[in-house]
Short mmCIF file of C-alpha atoms in Angstrom, two decimals:
data_model
loop_
_atom_site.label_atom_id
_atom_site.label_comp_id
_atom_site.label_asym_id
_atom_site.label_seq_id
_atom_site.Cartn_x
_atom_site.Cartn_y
_atom_site.Cartn_z
CA UNK A 1 4.44 -28.84 21.85
CA UNK A 2 3.79 -27.54 18.34
CA UNK A 3 6.36 -24.91 17.11
CA UNK A 4 4.68 -21.42 16.88
CA UNK A 5 4.10 -19.91 13.39
CA UNK A 6 7.45 -18.32 12.27
CA UNK A 7 7.53 -14.60 12.27
CA UNK A 8 9.69 -12.75 10.05
CA UNK A 9 10.09 -9.01 10.46
CA UNK A 10 8.30 -7.05 7.95
CA UNK A 11 10.47 -6.54 4.83
CA UNK A 12 9.80 -2.82 4.63
CA UNK A 13 10.26 -2.02 8.34
CA UNK A 14 13.44 -4.09 8.46
CA UNK A 15 14.90 -2.21 5.43
CA UNK A 16 13.86 1.08 6.87
CA UNK A 17 15.60 0.33 10.03
CA UNK A 18 18.87 -0.86 8.13
CA UNK A 19 18.83 2.56 6.13
CA UNK A 20 18.34 4.49 9.43
CA UNK A 21 21.24 2.80 11.10
CA UNK A 22 23.50 3.52 8.10
CA UNK A 23 22.48 7.14 8.07
CA UNK A 24 23.28 7.38 11.85
CA UNK A 25 26.60 6.07 10.94
CA UNK A 26 27.22 8.99 8.69
CA UNK A 27 26.77 7.13 5.40
CA UNK A 28 25.05 8.85 2.38
CA UNK A 29 21.92 6.61 1.76
CA UNK A 30 18.74 7.21 -0.33
CA UNK A 31 16.07 5.32 1.20
CA UNK A 32 13.41 4.03 -1.17
CA UNK A 33 12.38 1.13 0.79
CA UNK A 34 9.01 1.84 2.37
CA UNK A 35 5.71 3.62 1.98
CA UNK A 36 6.30 6.02 4.95
CA UNK A 37 4.84 9.31 3.39
CA UNK A 38 7.35 12.00 4.18
CA UNK A 39 5.11 14.84 4.73
CA UNK A 40 4.01 16.87 7.71
CA UNK A 41 0.50 16.46 9.42
CA UNK A 42 -1.82 19.11 8.53
CA UNK A 43 -2.03 21.85 11.05
CA UNK A 44 -5.77 21.49 11.57
CA UNK A 45 -5.21 17.90 12.53
CA UNK A 46 -2.66 18.54 14.98
CA UNK A 47 -4.67 21.13 16.70
CA UNK A 48 -7.54 18.73 17.09
CA UNK A 49 -5.28 15.96 18.45
CA UNK A 50 -3.74 18.28 20.94
CA UNK A 51 -7.31 19.60 21.94
CA UNK A 52 -8.47 15.99 22.58
CA UNK A 53 -5.62 14.96 24.82
CA UNK A 54 -7.77 14.54 27.85
CA UNK A 55 -9.95 12.13 26.14
CA UNK A 56 -8.48 9.15 28.11
CA UNK A 57 -11.41 6.75 28.47
CA UNK A 58 -11.58 3.52 26.49
CA UNK A 59 -14.80 4.34 24.42
CA UNK A 60 -16.68 2.01 22.19
CA UNK A 61 -14.84 -1.00 20.73
CA UNK A 62 -15.76 -0.26 17.30
CA UNK A 63 -14.86 3.39 17.44
CA UNK A 64 -16.85 6.64 18.44
CA UNK A 65 -20.10 7.48 16.94
CA UNK A 66 -18.46 10.54 15.38
CA UNK A 67 -15.66 8.70 13.66
CA UNK A 68 -17.97 5.77 12.46
CA UNK A 69 -20.38 8.63 11.12
CA UNK A 70 -17.68 10.60 9.28
CA UNK A 71 -16.28 7.26 7.86
CA UNK A 72 -19.66 6.35 6.67
CA UNK A 73 -19.91 9.79 4.95
CA UNK A 74 -16.52 9.36 3.44
CA UNK A 75 -17.59 6.04 1.84
CA UNK A 76 -20.96 7.47 0.81
CA UNK A 77 -19.30 10.20 -1.24
CA UNK A 78 -17.53 7.71 -3.11
CA UNK A 79 -20.64 5.79 -4.15
CA UNK A 80 -20.74 3.33 -1.34
CA UNK A 81 -23.67 3.97 1.05
CA UNK A 82 -22.54 2.77 4.33
CA UNK A 83 -24.38 2.19 7.65
CA UNK A 84 -22.22 3.61 10.54
CA UNK A 85 -23.34 0.65 12.63
CA UNK A 86 -21.45 -1.51 10.02
CA UNK A 87 -18.15 0.62 10.61
CA UNK A 88 -15.25 -0.65 12.81
CA UNK A 89 -12.32 1.58 13.58
CA UNK A 90 -8.96 0.34 14.79
CA UNK A 91 -5.34 1.18 15.47
CA UNK A 92 -4.54 1.24 11.98
CA UNK A 93 -5.73 -0.79 8.85
CA UNK A 94 -3.03 -3.23 9.34
CA UNK A 95 -4.45 -4.71 12.60
CA UNK A 96 -7.90 -4.45 11.16
CA UNK A 97 -6.83 -6.60 8.10
CA UNK A 98 -5.35 -9.21 10.42
CA UNK A 99 -8.31 -9.27 12.70
CA UNK A 100 -10.53 -9.73 9.49
CA UNK A 101 -8.67 -12.73 8.67
CA UNK A 102 -9.23 -14.15 12.14
CA UNK A 103 -12.93 -13.22 11.80
CA UNK A 104 -13.32 -14.99 8.38
CA UNK A 105 -11.24 -17.78 9.11
CA UNK A 106 -9.84 -20.36 6.58
CA UNK A 107 -7.10 -19.88 4.02
CA UNK A 108 -6.50 -16.69 2.27
CA UNK A 109 -6.13 -15.79 -1.40
CA UNK A 110 -3.43 -13.07 -2.02
CA UNK A 111 -2.21 -11.33 -5.16
CA UNK A 112 1.24 -12.00 -6.35
CA UNK A 113 3.08 -9.54 -6.22
CA UNK A 114 1.36 -7.90 -3.10
CA UNK A 115 1.99 -5.93 0.07
CA UNK A 116 4.52 -7.91 2.33
CA UNK A 117 2.22 -8.48 5.19
CA UNK A 118 -0.83 -10.09 3.57
CA UNK A 119 0.81 -13.57 3.40
CA UNK A 120 2.55 -13.08 6.73
CA UNK A 121 -0.68 -12.22 8.52
CA UNK A 122 -2.38 -15.32 7.01
CA UNK A 123 0.34 -17.38 8.46
CA UNK A 124 0.03 -15.74 11.86
CA UNK A 125 -3.65 -16.51 11.74
CA UNK A 126 -2.92 -20.19 11.14
CA UNK A 127 -4.00 -20.01 7.66
CA UNK A 128 -2.29 -20.78 4.41
CA UNK A 129 -1.65 -17.96 1.81
CA UNK A 130 -2.67 -19.03 -1.63
CA UNK A 131 -0.84 -16.77 -4.14
CA UNK A 132 -2.54 -15.95 -7.41
CA UNK A 133 -0.71 -13.77 -10.06
CA UNK A 134 -2.07 -10.47 -11.17
CA UNK A 135 -2.36 -9.76 -14.91
CA UNK A 136 0.07 -7.15 -16.41
CA UNK A 137 -0.87 -3.70 -15.29
CA UNK A 138 -3.51 -4.86 -13.05
CA UNK A 139 -1.68 -4.96 -9.88
CA UNK A 140 -3.60 -5.68 -6.63
CA UNK A 141 -6.21 -8.02 -8.06
CA UNK A 142 -5.63 -11.61 -8.87
CA UNK A 143 -6.12 -12.71 -12.25
CA UNK A 144 -9.95 -13.88 -12.04
CA UNK A 145 -9.52 -16.93 -14.13
CA UNK A 146 -6.47 -18.06 -12.27
CA UNK A 147 -8.26 -17.34 -9.05
CA UNK A 148 -11.12 -19.75 -10.00
CA UNK A 149 -8.54 -22.52 -11.00
CA UNK A 150 -6.52 -22.06 -7.79
CA UNK A 151 -9.21 -22.06 -5.36
CA UNK A 152 -11.01 -25.02 -7.11
CA UNK A 153 -7.62 -27.06 -7.08
CA UNK A 154 -7.04 -25.97 -3.41
CA UNK A 155 -10.35 -27.36 -2.28
CA UNK A 156 -9.95 -30.52 -4.02
CA UNK A 157 -6.85 -30.97 -2.21
CA UNK A 158 -8.52 -30.45 1.23
CA UNK A 159 -7.67 -26.69 1.64
CA UNK A 160 -10.20 -24.32 2.87
CA UNK A 161 -9.69 -20.84 1.02
CA UNK A 162 -12.62 -18.48 2.35
CA UNK A 163 -11.33 -15.15 1.30
CA UNK A 164 -9.36 -13.09 -1.17
CA UNK A 165 -7.42 -9.92 -0.46
CA UNK A 166 -7.17 -7.16 -3.04
CA UNK A 167 -5.46 -3.77 -3.15
CA UNK A 168 -6.80 -0.92 -5.19
CA UNK A 169 -4.87 0.97 -5.95
CA UNK A 170 -1.90 -1.42 -5.66
CA UNK A 171 1.17 -1.50 -3.54
CA UNK A 172 3.65 -2.50 -4.82
CA UNK A 173 3.16 -1.80 -8.33
CA UNK A 174 1.28 1.74 -8.24
CA UNK A 175 -1.04 0.40 -10.84
CA UNK A 176 -4.92 0.59 -10.63
CA UNK A 177 -6.97 -2.54 -11.89
CA UNK A 178 -9.37 -1.78 -14.38
CA UNK A 179 -13.20 -1.85 -13.56
CA UNK A 180 -13.59 -4.86 -15.93
CA UNK A 181 -10.80 -6.82 -13.98
CA UNK A 182 -12.46 -5.82 -10.73
CA UNK A 183 -15.94 -6.79 -11.91
CA UNK A 184 -14.64 -10.18 -13.13
CA UNK A 185 -13.02 -10.72 -9.71
CA UNK A 186 -16.26 -9.95 -7.80
CA UNK A 187 -18.33 -12.38 -10.04
CA UNK A 188 -15.71 -15.20 -9.51
CA UNK A 189 -15.76 -14.59 -5.58
CA UNK A 190 -19.54 -14.79 -5.64
CA UNK A 191 -19.47 -17.97 -7.53
CA UNK A 192 -16.76 -19.50 -5.27
CA UNK A 193 -18.44 -18.03 -2.02
CA UNK A 194 -15.21 -15.99 -1.16
CA UNK A 195 -15.20 -13.11 1.23
CA UNK A 196 -13.46 -10.10 -0.46
CA UNK A 197 -11.10 -7.79 1.55
CA UNK A 198 -10.59 -4.73 -0.47
CA UNK A 199 -7.54 -2.65 1.08
CA UNK A 200 -8.34 0.68 -0.32
CA UNK A 201 -5.86 2.77 1.58
CA UNK A 202 -4.53 4.35 -1.54
CA UNK A 203 -7.75 5.29 -3.07
CA UNK A 204 -7.25 8.94 -2.49
CA UNK A 205 -3.89 8.90 -4.30
CA UNK A 206 -5.15 8.12 -7.76
CA UNK A 207 -3.51 10.74 -9.89
CA UNK A 208 -6.65 11.24 -12.23
CA UNK A 209 -9.41 11.85 -9.69
CA UNK A 210 -11.91 11.61 -12.73
CA UNK A 211 -11.07 8.05 -13.01
CA UNK A 212 -11.08 6.65 -9.46
CA UNK A 213 -9.99 3.11 -8.48
CA UNK A 214 -13.14 0.74 -8.67
CA UNK A 215 -14.03 -1.02 -5.32
CA UNK A 216 -15.22 -4.59 -5.61
CA UNK A 217 -18.08 -3.52 -3.22
CA UNK A 218 -19.66 -1.94 -6.01
CA UNK A 219 -20.00 -5.47 -7.83
CA UNK A 220 -20.46 -7.92 -4.78
CA UNK A 221 -21.62 -5.58 -2.02
CA UNK A 222 -22.85 -8.45 0.15
CA UNK A 223 -19.42 -9.95 0.61
CA UNK A 224 -16.85 -7.15 0.26
CA UNK A 225 -15.34 -5.69 3.28
CA UNK A 226 -13.43 -2.25 2.60
CA UNK A 227 -10.54 -1.15 4.76
CA UNK A 228 -8.84 2.08 4.66
CA UNK A 229 -7.19 4.91 6.78
CA UNK A 230 -5.22 8.03 6.94
CA UNK A 231 -1.81 6.64 6.78
CA UNK A 232 -1.33 7.43 3.15
CA UNK A 233 -3.32 10.26 2.09
CA UNK A 234 -2.58 12.36 5.03
CA UNK A 235 0.89 11.03 6.12
CA UNK A 236 -0.31 9.83 9.68
CA UNK A 237 1.30 6.54 9.78
CA UNK A 238 2.29 7.09 13.52
CA UNK A 239 -1.16 8.12 14.56
CA UNK A 240 -2.30 4.55 13.71
CA UNK A 241 -5.93 4.82 12.72
CA UNK A 242 -7.97 2.94 10.28
CA UNK A 243 -11.45 1.85 9.51
CA UNK A 244 -13.33 -1.11 7.97
CA UNK A 245 -16.64 -1.03 6.21
CA UNK A 246 -18.61 -4.39 6.66
CA UNK A 247 -21.12 -5.53 4.05
CA UNK A 248 -24.93 -4.81 4.80
CA UNK A 249 -25.83 -8.45 4.61
CA UNK A 250 -26.26 -11.41 6.74
CA UNK A 251 -22.61 -12.25 6.06
CA UNK A 252 -21.47 -8.70 6.82
CA UNK A 253 -23.39 -8.52 10.16
CA UNK A 254 -22.13 -11.79 11.29
CA UNK A 255 -18.35 -10.68 10.45
CA UNK A 256 -18.93 -7.31 12.05
CA UNK A 257 -20.00 -9.24 15.21
CA UNK A 258 -16.81 -11.30 15.03
CA UNK A 259 -14.48 -8.56 14.29
CA UNK A 260 -15.80 -6.34 17.20
CA UNK A 261 -15.24 -9.37 19.53
CA UNK A 262 -11.66 -9.91 18.38
CA UNK A 263 -11.02 -6.21 18.67
CA UNK A 264 -12.27 -6.25 22.36
CA UNK A 265 -9.65 -8.83 22.91
CA UNK A 266 -6.86 -7.16 21.12
CA UNK A 267 -7.00 -3.53 21.30
CA UNK A 268 -10.03 -2.76 23.38
CA UNK A 269 -10.75 0.46 21.55
CA UNK A 270 -9.09 2.84 19.10
CA UNK A 271 -7.02 5.69 20.62
CA UNK A 272 -9.51 8.31 21.70
CA UNK A 273 -7.68 11.46 20.83
CA UNK A 274 -6.83 10.28 17.43
CA UNK A 275 -10.43 9.28 16.67
CA UNK A 276 -11.30 12.89 17.17
CA UNK A 277 -8.72 14.12 14.85
CA UNK A 278 -9.67 11.30 12.28
CA UNK A 279 -13.30 12.07 12.26
CA UNK A 280 -12.50 15.58 11.45
CA UNK A 281 -10.24 14.42 8.51
CA UNK A 282 -12.62 11.66 7.04
CA UNK A 283 -15.40 14.72 7.07
CA UNK A 284 -13.27 16.04 4.31
CA UNK A 285 -13.29 19.75 4.87
CA UNK A 286 -11.71 21.86 2.26
CA UNK A 287 -8.29 22.38 3.91
CA UNK A 288 -8.09 18.62 4.24
CA UNK A 289 -9.25 17.82 0.55
CA UNK A 290 -6.61 20.59 -0.61
CA UNK A 291 -3.89 18.99 1.27
CA UNK A 292 -4.57 15.65 0.01
CA UNK A 293 -4.59 17.09 -3.66
CA UNK A 294 -1.17 18.70 -3.24
CA UNK A 295 0.28 15.66 -2.00
CA UNK A 296 -1.18 13.56 -4.99
CA UNK A 297 0.29 16.09 -7.30
CA UNK A 298 3.54 16.03 -5.53
CA UNK A 299 3.72 12.08 -5.75
CA UNK A 300 2.72 12.16 -9.35
CA UNK A 301 5.50 14.61 -10.34
CA UNK A 302 8.23 12.78 -8.48
CA UNK A 303 7.20 9.22 -9.48
CA UNK A 304 7.03 10.19 -13.38
CA UNK A 305 10.40 11.63 -13.04
CA UNK A 306 11.94 8.69 -11.19
CA UNK A 307 10.06 6.34 -13.70
CA UNK A 308 11.81 8.15 -16.51
CA UNK A 309 15.28 7.30 -15.20
CA UNK A 310 14.29 3.53 -14.90
CA UNK A 311 12.95 3.24 -18.37
CA UNK A 312 15.78 5.29 -19.64
CA UNK A 313 18.09 2.70 -18.21
CA UNK A 314 16.29 -0.10 -20.00
CA UNK A 315 13.95 -1.50 -17.29
CA UNK A 316 10.37 -1.93 -18.18
CA UNK A 317 7.60 -0.47 -16.10
CA UNK A 318 3.90 -0.41 -16.29
CA UNK A 319 2.45 3.07 -16.22
CA UNK A 320 2.06 4.12 -12.36
CA UNK A 321 -1.32 5.48 -11.84
CA UNK A 322 -1.50 6.16 -8.19
CA UNK A 323 0.72 5.92 -5.10
CA UNK A 324 4.49 6.64 -4.62
CA UNK A 325 5.60 3.31 -5.82
CA UNK A 326 7.44 1.85 -8.86
CA UNK A 327 7.89 -1.85 -9.60
CA UNK A 328 10.52 -1.70 -12.51
CA UNK A 329 11.47 -4.97 -14.19
CA UNK A 330 15.07 -5.33 -15.26
CA UNK A 331 14.60 -8.52 -17.16
CA UNK A 332 15.65 -7.03 -20.48
CA UNK A 333 19.02 -6.34 -18.91
CA UNK A 334 19.52 -9.76 -17.30
CA UNK A 335 22.51 -10.79 -19.35
CA UNK A 336 24.18 -7.48 -18.88
CA UNK A 337 23.64 -7.49 -15.14
CA UNK A 338 25.01 -10.98 -14.74
CA UNK A 339 28.01 -10.38 -17.04
CA UNK A 340 28.99 -7.11 -15.58
CA UNK A 341 27.94 -7.22 -11.80
CA UNK A 342 27.13 -10.86 -11.19
CA UNK A 343 23.44 -10.13 -10.37
CA UNK A 344 21.36 -12.96 -11.10
CA UNK A 345 17.98 -12.27 -9.32
CA UNK A 346 16.11 -9.57 -7.62
CA UNK A 347 17.76 -10.02 -4.23
CA UNK A 348 21.24 -9.62 -5.80
CA UNK A 349 19.94 -6.44 -7.58
CA UNK A 350 18.58 -4.86 -4.34
CA UNK A 351 21.71 -5.90 -2.34
CA UNK A 352 23.97 -4.40 -5.19
CA UNK A 353 22.01 -1.01 -5.25
CA UNK A 354 22.28 -0.86 -1.47
CA UNK A 355 25.82 -1.94 -0.91
CA UNK A 356 27.50 -0.01 -3.75
CA UNK A 357 25.28 2.91 -3.99
CA UNK A 358 23.41 3.47 -0.63
CA UNK A 359 19.92 3.06 -2.48
CA UNK A 360 17.35 1.20 -0.43
CA UNK A 361 14.86 -0.79 -2.47
CA UNK A 362 13.08 -4.04 -1.92
CA UNK A 363 13.27 -7.15 -4.17
CA UNK A 364 10.40 -8.78 -5.70
CA UNK A 365 10.61 -11.76 -3.51
CA UNK A 366 9.55 -9.51 -0.51
CA UNK A 367 6.21 -9.16 -2.23
CA UNK A 368 5.72 -13.14 -3.00
CA UNK A 369 7.52 -13.36 -6.25
CA UNK A 370 10.12 -15.86 -7.11
CA UNK A 371 13.62 -14.69 -6.28
CA UNK A 372 14.61 -15.29 -9.80
CA UNK A 373 12.44 -12.33 -10.90
CA UNK A 374 14.56 -9.27 -11.69
CA UNK A 375 12.12 -6.87 -10.29
CA UNK A 376 12.29 -4.15 -7.48
CA UNK A 377 10.05 -1.90 -5.54
CA UNK A 378 11.04 1.61 -5.24
CA UNK A 379 9.21 4.24 -3.14
CA UNK A 380 9.57 8.07 -3.75
CA UNK A 381 7.91 9.15 -0.66
CA UNK A 382 11.06 9.92 1.33
CA UNK A 383 12.37 12.13 -1.42
CA UNK A 384 10.46 15.30 -0.44
CA UNK A 385 12.84 16.77 2.16
CA UNK A 386 14.74 16.15 5.32
CA UNK A 387 12.80 18.76 7.31
CA UNK A 388 9.10 19.84 7.67
CA UNK A 389 10.16 23.19 6.07
CA UNK A 390 11.47 21.43 2.96
CA UNK A 391 8.42 19.20 2.89
CA UNK A 392 6.12 22.09 3.12
CA UNK A 393 7.86 23.75 0.20
CA UNK A 394 7.59 20.43 -1.80
CA UNK A 395 3.77 20.41 -1.29
CA UNK A 396 3.17 24.05 -2.32
CA UNK A 397 5.74 24.04 -5.21
CA UNK A 398 4.08 24.38 -8.90
CA UNK A 399 7.05 22.13 -10.02
CA UNK A 400 8.54 20.07 -7.27
CA UNK A 401 11.32 19.00 -9.36
CA UNK A 402 12.88 22.51 -9.53
CA UNK A 403 13.41 22.20 -5.86
CA UNK A 404 17.26 21.38 -5.33
CA UNK A 405 16.95 18.67 -2.91
CA UNK A 406 14.23 16.81 -4.83
CA UNK A 407 16.11 17.35 -8.16
CA UNK A 408 19.24 16.09 -6.51
CA UNK A 409 17.60 12.78 -5.31
CA UNK A 410 16.05 12.24 -8.62
CA UNK A 411 19.34 12.73 -10.51
CA UNK A 412 21.14 10.55 -8.06
CA UNK A 413 18.67 7.65 -8.95
CA UNK A 414 19.57 8.30 -12.67
CA UNK A 415 23.34 8.39 -11.81
CA UNK A 416 23.12 5.02 -10.00
CA UNK A 417 21.14 3.40 -12.87
CA UNK A 418 23.66 4.61 -15.40
CA UNK A 419 26.37 2.92 -13.41
CA UNK A 420 24.16 -0.26 -13.13
CA UNK A 421 23.32 -0.56 -16.64
CA UNK A 422 26.01 1.47 -18.47
CA UNK A 423 23.43 3.50 -20.14
CA UNK A 424 24.41 7.04 -21.35
CA UNK A 425 22.80 10.17 -19.65
CA UNK A 426 19.83 11.09 -21.90
CA UNK A 427 16.97 13.92 -21.44
CA UNK A 428 13.92 12.57 -19.57
CA UNK A 429 10.30 13.17 -20.52
CA UNK A 430 7.50 12.33 -17.90
CA UNK A 431 6.04 8.89 -17.96
CA UNK A 432 2.69 8.77 -19.70
#
């Protein structure tokens, strides 16, 4: 009997669990490992979820009509006209992404670096992930020229790449690929007959709403599937809800049929009470858009403050334009880190920060990069408070950095980096 595909624990979830165990043991830890958004659910959403508790029937496999219509309207307001009949809802965008890989079939191109689960899901689906590096500052989208070369070589070697996954905005770098890079990606995907799976779960967390992330669906509408959810913009990770927008094309309709069939065999239907609350959220009433705007301002303020600590310590960092993530590169400090602390790679660096300082971060190797890279990912989303009262105060604060618990966390990051790099304390200005 052949061995089953190896399954590793998600690096982010494993690191979160490790930090939680240490905290329960009484250690002072600062968790910057995962993208769990540490903010409370909006009261209007809690009320609708509670009111829908008696909705206990399965319901339609692709989701309720109300949710699919609301999601179609959400995309329509972003310039992507959407047929509700081509929307599929699921228990989070993560299982939707996996089901899409099954529906498309073949091997999968993933950006390097990229979210920890893309390559793992490809392997679980029986496919081979084909890593293609991104351009500097253009995280989430494989370099279009290198994509063309990699797919051509892979096909000549007998592999079968059929899709490319992109993330706009990006996890882990917090950058946003430029419209031109996205356009070139779409052109190459059309040339190579690749399905584009565009993970846009962070699209509402671009700091400058006047310059939103560009969806590849604008440039290759006939072959782009878009996924999103409420995990990041509304901090509803535990409610597990996501939606996928299938292309209005022959390809899209075929994918829709396969995706719904796969969903029927795996999750049957999305959770009914959550669908009711999600439909309300995707309708974007003023209280919801205001809540998202407040969380976006909070992310930006804290990310810029932490980014300033990293750059003051000597790390390089592409300007973060969205999300709660930073991806600093300590390459300029390689000799110092090796000589002073015996740190030779990103894994060593993450281990040192965790063991010596209780600072939880992830190494670049978790995101598909070489272990040699001296890069780490740090998430600020757990720095907003330990109680809902503190988190609500963080959302409402004109300057979150004036709150003592946020200022204390940011200053602690600075002190840890001072110990790591030997830099003197300096005044910090926001990242541009």
